[in-house]
PDB file of C-alpha atoms in Angstrom:
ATOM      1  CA  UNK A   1     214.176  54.323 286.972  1.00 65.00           C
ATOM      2  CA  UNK A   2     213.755  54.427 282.908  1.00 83.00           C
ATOM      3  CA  UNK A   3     215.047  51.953 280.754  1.00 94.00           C
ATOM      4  CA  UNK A   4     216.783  52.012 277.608  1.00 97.00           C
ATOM      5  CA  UNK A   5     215.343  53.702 275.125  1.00 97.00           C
ATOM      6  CA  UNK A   6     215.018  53.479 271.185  1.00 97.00           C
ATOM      7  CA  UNK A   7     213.471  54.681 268.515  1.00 97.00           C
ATOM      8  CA  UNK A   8     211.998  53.886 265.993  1.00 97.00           C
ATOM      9  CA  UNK A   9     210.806  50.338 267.241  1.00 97.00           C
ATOM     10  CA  UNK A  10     210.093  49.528 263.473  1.00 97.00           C
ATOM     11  CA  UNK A  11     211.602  50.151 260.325  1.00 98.00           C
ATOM     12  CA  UNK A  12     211.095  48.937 256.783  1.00 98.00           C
ATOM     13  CA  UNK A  13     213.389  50.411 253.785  1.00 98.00           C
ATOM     14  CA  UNK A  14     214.910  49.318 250.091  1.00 97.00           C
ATOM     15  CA  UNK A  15     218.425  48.047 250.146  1.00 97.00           C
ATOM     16  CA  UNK A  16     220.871  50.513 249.165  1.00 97.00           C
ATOM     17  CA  UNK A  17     218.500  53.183 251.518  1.00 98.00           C
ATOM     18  CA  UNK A  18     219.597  54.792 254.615  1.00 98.00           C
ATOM     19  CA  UNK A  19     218.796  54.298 257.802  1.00 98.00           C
ATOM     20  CA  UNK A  20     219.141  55.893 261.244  1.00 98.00           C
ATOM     21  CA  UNK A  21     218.346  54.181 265.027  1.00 98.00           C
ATOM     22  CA  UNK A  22     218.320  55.714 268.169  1.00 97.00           C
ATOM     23  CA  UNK A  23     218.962  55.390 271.352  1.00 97.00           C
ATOM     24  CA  UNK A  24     219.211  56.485 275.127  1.00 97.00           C
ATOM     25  CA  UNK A  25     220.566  54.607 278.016  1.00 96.00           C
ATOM     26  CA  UNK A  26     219.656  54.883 281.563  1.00 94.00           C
ATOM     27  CA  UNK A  27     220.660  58.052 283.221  1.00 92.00           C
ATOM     28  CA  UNK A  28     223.956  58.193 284.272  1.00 89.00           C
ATOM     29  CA  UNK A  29     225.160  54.551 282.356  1.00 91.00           C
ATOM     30  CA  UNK A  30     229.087  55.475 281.268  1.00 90.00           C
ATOM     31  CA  UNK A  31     228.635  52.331 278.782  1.00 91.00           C
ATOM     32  CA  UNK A  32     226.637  51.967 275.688  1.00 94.00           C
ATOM     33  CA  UNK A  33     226.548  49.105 273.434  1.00 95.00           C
ATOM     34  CA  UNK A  34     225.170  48.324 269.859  1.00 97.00           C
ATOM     35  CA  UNK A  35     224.403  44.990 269.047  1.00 97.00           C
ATOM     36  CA  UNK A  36     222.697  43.089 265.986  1.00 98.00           C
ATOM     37  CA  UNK A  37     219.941  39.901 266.512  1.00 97.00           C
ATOM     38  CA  UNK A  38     219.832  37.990 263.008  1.00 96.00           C
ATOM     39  CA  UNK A  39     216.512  35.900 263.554  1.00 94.00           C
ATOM     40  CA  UNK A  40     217.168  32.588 265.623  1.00 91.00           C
ATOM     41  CA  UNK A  41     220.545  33.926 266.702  1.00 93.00           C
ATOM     42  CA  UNK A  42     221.826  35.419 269.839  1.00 94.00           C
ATOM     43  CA  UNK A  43     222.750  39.099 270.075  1.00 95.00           C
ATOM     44  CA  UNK A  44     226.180  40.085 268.509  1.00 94.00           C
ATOM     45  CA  UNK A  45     228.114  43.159 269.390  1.00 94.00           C
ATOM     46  CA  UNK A  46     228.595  45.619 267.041  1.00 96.00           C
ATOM     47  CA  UNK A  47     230.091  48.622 268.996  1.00 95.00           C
ATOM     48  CA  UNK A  48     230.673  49.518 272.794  1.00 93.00           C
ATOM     49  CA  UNK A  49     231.136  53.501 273.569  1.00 93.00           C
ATOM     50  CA  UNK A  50     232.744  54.423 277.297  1.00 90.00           C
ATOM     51  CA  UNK A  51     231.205  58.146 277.831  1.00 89.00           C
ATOM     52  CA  UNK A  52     231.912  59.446 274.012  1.00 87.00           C
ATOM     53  CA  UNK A  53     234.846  57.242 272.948  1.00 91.00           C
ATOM     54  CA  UNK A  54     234.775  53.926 271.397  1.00 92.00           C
ATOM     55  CA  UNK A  55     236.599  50.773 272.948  1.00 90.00           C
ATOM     56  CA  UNK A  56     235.870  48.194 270.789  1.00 90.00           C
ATOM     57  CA  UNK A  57     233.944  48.239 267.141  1.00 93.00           C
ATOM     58  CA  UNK A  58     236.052  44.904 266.024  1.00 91.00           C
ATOM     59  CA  UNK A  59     232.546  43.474 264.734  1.00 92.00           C
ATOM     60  CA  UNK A  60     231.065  47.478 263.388  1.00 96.00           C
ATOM     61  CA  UNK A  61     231.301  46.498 259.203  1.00 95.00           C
ATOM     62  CA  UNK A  62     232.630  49.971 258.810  1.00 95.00           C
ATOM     63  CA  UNK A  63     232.102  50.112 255.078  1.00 96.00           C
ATOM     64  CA  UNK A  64     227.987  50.871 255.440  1.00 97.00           C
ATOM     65  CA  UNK A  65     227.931  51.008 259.280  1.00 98.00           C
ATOM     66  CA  UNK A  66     228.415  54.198 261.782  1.00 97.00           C
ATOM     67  CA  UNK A  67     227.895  55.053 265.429  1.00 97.00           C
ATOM     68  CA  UNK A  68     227.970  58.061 267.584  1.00 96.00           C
ATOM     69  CA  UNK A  69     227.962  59.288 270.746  1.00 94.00           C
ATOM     70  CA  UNK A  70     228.813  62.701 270.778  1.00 83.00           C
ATOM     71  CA  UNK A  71     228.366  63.921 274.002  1.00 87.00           C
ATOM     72  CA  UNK A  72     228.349  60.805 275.828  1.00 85.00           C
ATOM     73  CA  UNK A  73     224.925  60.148 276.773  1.00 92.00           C
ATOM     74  CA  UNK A  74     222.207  59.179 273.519  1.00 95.00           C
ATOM     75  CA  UNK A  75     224.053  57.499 270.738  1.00 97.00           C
ATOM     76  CA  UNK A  76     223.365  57.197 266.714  1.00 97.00           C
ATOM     77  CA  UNK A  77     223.539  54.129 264.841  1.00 98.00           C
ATOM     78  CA  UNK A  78     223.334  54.448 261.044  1.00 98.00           C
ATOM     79  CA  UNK A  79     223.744  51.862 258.044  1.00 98.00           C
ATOM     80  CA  UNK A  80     224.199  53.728 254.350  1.00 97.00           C
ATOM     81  CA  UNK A  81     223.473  51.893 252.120  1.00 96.00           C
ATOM     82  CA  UNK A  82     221.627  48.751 253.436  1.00 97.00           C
ATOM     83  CA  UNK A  83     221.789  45.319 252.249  1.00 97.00           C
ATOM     84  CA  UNK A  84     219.271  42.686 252.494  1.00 97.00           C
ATOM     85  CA  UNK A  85     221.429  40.647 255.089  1.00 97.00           C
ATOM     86  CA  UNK A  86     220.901  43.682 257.443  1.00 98.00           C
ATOM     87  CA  UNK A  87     217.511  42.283 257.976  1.00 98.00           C
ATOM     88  CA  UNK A  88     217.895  42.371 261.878  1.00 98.00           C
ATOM     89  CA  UNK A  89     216.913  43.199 265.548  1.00 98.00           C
ATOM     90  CA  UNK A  90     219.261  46.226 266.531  1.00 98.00           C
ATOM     91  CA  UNK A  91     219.548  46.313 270.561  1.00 98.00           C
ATOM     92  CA  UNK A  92     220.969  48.617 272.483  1.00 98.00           C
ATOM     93  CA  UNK A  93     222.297  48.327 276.157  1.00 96.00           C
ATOM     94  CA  UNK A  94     223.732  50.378 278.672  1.00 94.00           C
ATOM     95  CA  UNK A  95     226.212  49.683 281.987  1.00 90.00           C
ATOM     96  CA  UNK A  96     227.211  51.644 284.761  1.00 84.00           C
ATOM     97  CA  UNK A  97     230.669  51.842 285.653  1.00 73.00           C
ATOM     98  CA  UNK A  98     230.628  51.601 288.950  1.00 61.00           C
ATOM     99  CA  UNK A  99     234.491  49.446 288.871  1.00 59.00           C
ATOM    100  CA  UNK A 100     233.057  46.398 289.247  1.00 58.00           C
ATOM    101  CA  UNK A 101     233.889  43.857 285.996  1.00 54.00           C
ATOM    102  CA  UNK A 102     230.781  41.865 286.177  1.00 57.00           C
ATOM    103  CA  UNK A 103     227.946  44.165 286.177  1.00 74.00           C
ATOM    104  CA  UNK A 104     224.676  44.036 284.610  1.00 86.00           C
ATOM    105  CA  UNK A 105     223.555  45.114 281.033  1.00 91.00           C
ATOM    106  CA  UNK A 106     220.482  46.777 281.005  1.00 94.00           C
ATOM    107  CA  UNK A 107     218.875  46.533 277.012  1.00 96.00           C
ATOM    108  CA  UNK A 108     216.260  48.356 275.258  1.00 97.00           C
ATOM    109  CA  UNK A 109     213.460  46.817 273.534  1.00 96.00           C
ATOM    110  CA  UNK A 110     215.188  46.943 269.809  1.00 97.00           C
ATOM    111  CA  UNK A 111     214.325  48.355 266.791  1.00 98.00           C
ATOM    112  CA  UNK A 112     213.051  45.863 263.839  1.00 97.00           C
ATOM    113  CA  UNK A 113     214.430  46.464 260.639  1.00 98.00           C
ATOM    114  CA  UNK A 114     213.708  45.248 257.535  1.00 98.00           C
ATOM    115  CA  UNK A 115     215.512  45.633 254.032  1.00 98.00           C
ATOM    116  CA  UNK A 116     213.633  45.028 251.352  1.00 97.00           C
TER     117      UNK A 116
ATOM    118  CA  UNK B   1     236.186  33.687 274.038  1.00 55.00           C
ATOM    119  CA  UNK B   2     235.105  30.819 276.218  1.00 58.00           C
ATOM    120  CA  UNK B   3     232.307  29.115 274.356  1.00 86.00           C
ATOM    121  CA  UNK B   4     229.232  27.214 276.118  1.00 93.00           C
ATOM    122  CA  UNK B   5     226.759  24.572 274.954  1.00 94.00           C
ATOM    123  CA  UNK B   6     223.084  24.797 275.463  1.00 96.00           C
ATOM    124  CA  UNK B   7     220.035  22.600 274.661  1.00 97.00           C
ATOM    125  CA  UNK B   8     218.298  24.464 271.814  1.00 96.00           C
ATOM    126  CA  UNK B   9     214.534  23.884 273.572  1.00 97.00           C
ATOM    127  CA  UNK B  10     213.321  22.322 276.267  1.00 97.00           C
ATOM    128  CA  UNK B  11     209.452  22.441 277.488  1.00 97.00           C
ATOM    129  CA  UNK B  12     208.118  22.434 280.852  1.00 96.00           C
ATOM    130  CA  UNK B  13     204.650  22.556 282.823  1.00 96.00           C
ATOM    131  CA  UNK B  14     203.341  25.623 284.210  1.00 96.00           C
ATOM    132  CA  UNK B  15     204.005  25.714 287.828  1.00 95.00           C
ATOM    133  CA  UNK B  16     206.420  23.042 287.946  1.00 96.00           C
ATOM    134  CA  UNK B  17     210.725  23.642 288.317  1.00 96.00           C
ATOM    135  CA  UNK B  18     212.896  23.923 285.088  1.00 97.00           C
ATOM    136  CA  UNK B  19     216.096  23.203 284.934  1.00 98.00           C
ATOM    137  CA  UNK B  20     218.290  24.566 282.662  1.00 98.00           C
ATOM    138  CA  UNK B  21     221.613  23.077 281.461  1.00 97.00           C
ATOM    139  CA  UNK B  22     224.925  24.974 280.647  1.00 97.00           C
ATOM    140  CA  UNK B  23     228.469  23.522 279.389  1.00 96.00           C
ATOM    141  CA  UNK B  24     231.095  25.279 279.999  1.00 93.00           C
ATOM    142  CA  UNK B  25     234.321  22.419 279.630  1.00 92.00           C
ATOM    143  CA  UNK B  26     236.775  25.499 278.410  1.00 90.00           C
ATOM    144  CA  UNK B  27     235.799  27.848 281.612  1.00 90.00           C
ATOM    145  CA  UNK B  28     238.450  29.730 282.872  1.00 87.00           C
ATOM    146  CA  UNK B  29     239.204  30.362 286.770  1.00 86.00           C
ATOM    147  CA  UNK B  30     238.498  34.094 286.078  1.00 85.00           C
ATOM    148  CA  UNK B  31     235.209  33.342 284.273  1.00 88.00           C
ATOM    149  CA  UNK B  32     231.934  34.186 285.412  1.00 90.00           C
ATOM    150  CA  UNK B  33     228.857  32.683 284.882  1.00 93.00           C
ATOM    151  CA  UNK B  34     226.113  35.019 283.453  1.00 93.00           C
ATOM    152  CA  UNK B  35     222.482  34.201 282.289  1.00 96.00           C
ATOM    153  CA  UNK B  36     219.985  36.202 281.008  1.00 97.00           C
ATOM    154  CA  UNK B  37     216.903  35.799 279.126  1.00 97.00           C
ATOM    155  CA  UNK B  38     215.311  37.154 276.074  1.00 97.00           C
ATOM    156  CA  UNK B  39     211.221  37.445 275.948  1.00 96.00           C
ATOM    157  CA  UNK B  40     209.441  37.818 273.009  1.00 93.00           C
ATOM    158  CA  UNK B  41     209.858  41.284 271.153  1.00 91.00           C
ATOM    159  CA  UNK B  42     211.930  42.062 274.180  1.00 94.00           C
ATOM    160  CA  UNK B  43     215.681  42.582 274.440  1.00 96.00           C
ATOM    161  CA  UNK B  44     217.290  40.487 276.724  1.00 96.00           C
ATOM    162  CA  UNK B  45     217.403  41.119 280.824  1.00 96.00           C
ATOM    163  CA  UNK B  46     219.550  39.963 283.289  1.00 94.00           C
ATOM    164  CA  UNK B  47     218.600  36.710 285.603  1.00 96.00           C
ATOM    165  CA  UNK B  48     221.211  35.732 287.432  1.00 95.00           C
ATOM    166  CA  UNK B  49     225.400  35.586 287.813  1.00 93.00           C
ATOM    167  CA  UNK B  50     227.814  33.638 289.579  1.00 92.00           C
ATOM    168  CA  UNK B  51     231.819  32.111 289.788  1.00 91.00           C
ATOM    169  CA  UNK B  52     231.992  29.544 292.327  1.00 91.00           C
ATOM    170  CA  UNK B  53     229.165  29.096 294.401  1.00 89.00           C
ATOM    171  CA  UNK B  54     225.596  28.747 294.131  1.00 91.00           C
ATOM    172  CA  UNK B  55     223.685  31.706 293.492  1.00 92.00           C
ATOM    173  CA  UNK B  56     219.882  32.852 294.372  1.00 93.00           C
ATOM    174  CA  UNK B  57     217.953  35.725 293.960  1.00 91.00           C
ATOM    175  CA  UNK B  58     214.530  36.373 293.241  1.00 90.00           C
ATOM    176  CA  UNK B  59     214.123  35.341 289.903  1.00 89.00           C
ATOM    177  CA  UNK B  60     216.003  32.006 290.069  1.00 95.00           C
ATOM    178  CA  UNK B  61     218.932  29.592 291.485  1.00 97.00           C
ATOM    179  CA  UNK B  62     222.344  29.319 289.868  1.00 97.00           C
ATOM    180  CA  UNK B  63     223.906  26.086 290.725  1.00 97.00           C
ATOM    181  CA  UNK B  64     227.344  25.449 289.699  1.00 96.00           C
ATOM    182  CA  UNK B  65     229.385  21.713 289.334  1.00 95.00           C
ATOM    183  CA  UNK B  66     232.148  21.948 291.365  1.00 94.00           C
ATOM    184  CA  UNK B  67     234.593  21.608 288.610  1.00 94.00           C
ATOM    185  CA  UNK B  68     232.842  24.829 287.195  1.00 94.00           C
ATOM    186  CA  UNK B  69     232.301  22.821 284.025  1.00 94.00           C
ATOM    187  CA  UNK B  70     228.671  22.609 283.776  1.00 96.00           C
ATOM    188  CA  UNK B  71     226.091  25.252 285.146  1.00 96.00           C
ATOM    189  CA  UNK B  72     221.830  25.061 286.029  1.00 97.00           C
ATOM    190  CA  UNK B  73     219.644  27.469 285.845  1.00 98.00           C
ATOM    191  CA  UNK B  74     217.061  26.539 288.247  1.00 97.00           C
ATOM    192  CA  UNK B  75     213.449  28.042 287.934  1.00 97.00           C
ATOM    193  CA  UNK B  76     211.987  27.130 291.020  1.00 94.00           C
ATOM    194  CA  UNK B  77     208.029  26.987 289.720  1.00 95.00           C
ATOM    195  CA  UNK B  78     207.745  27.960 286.197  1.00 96.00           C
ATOM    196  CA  UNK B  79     205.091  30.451 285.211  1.00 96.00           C
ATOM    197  CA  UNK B  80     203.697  31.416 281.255  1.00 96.00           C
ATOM    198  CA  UNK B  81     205.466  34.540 281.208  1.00 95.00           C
ATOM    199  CA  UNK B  82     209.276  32.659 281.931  1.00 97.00           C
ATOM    200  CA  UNK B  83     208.607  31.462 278.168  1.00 97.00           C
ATOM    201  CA  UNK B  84     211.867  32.730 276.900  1.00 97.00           C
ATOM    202  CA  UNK B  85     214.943  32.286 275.218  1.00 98.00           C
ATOM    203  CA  UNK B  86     217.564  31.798 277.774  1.00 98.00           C
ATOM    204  CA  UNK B  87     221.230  32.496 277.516  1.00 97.00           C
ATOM    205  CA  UNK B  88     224.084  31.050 279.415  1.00 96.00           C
ATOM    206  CA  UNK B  89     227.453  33.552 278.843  1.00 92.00           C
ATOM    207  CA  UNK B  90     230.711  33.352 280.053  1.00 89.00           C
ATOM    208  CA  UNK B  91     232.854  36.645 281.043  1.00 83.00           C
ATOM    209  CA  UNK B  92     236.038  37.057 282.210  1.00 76.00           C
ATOM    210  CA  UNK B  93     236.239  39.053 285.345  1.00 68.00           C
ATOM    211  CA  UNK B  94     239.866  40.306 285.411  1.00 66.00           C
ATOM    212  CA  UNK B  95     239.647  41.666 281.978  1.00 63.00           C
ATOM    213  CA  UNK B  96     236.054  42.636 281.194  1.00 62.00           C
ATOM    214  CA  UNK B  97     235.509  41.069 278.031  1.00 69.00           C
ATOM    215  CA  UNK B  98     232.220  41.278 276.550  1.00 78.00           C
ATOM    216  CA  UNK B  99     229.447  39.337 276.287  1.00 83.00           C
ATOM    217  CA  UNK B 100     229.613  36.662 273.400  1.00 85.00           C
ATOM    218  CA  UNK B 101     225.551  35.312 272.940  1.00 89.00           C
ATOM    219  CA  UNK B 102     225.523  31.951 271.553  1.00 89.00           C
ATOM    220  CA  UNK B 103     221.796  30.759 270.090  1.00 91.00           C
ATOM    221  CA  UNK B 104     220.107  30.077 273.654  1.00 95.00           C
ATOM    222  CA  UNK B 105     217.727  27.783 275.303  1.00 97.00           C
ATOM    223  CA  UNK B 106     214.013  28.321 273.975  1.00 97.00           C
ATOM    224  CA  UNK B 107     211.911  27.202 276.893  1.00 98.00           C
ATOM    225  CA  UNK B 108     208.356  26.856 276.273  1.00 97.00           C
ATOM    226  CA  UNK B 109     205.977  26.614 279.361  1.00 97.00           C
ATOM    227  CA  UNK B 110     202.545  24.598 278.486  1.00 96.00           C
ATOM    228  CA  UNK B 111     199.738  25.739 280.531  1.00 93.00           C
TER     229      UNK B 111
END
């Protein structure tokens, strides 16, 4: 079975540049998640899609921050413009929904971005 | 969100057992028990879960104070490539929260 995938796995820009990541959960995963990794921290949520529609982007600083999913399966994440402090790790995860509250998340290896 | 308490490193010899430590004094009865573990330039992957009882798979134990309180992640024989950051999460079960990721265990694994 492939993992979660995401591209690019590197990406260096100027603040106030745009930037797109993305990515592509396992086959047949119902729920997709965005998170950000600050360096030394743990991963924070930024978004969770179910199929194409969001249920939760509390955390998602929706000011320079944006995140798609149109047709429920790959999903967009996009910062415009970008700040320094958006230095980060962006991971993205997947879950099946197979009814069962404590499943697994499976993540992708990340993309590395840094704002210059 | 129910908060735990990990050591922020902890260092043990290759092929001996690791155990790691988890606090968990605000746990809820509904709460369960995940870790996972983050290698380097990796995202994070799934170890092991629990809610009441002890846990194993093939990866590790899960043992569990019988108040629920505290939680050990038990690496039976520790190899270089368990060098990880390890995270200890609480989720509730009835309503699905997600996962909150505090800062993690670094375990380093000398040779």
């Amino acid at each position: 079975e492939a993992g979660v995938a995401q591209s690019p796995r590197y990406k260096i820009i100027e603040k106030r540049q745009s930037v797109a990541f993305w990515c592509n959960p396992i086959s047949g995963h119902a729920t997709l998640y965005w998170y950000q990794q600050i360096l030394g921290q743990g991963p924070k949520l930024l978004i969770q899609f179910q199929n194409n529609g969001v249920v939760d982007d509390s955390q998602l600083p929706k000011d320079r921050f944006s995140a798609e999913r149109l047709k429920g399966v790959d999903s967009t994440l996009k910062i415009q413009p970008a700040k320094l402090e958006d230095s980060a790790v962006y991971l993205c995860a997947s879950r099946p929904n197979l009814g069962g509250l404590q499943e697994t998340q499976y993540f992708g290896p990340g993309t590395r971005l840094l704002v210059l | 969100d129910a908060k735990t308490t990990q050591p922020n490193s902890m260092e043990s010899n290759e092929e001996e057992p690791v155990h790691l430590p988890c606090n968990h004094s605000t746990i809820s009865g509904t709460d369960y028990i995940h870790w996972y573990r983050q290698l380097p330039s990796q995202g994070p992957e799934y170890v092991i879960h629990g809610l009441t009882s002890n846990v194993n798979n093939r990866m590790a134990s899960l043992a569990i104070a019988e108040d629920r309180k505290s939680s050990t992640l038990i690496l039976h024989r520790a190899t270089l490539r368990d060098a990880a950051v390890y995270y200890c999460i609480l989720r509730d079960g009835n309503y699905g929260q997600n996962f909150v990721f505090g800062p993690g265990t670094r375990l380093s694994v000398l040779p």
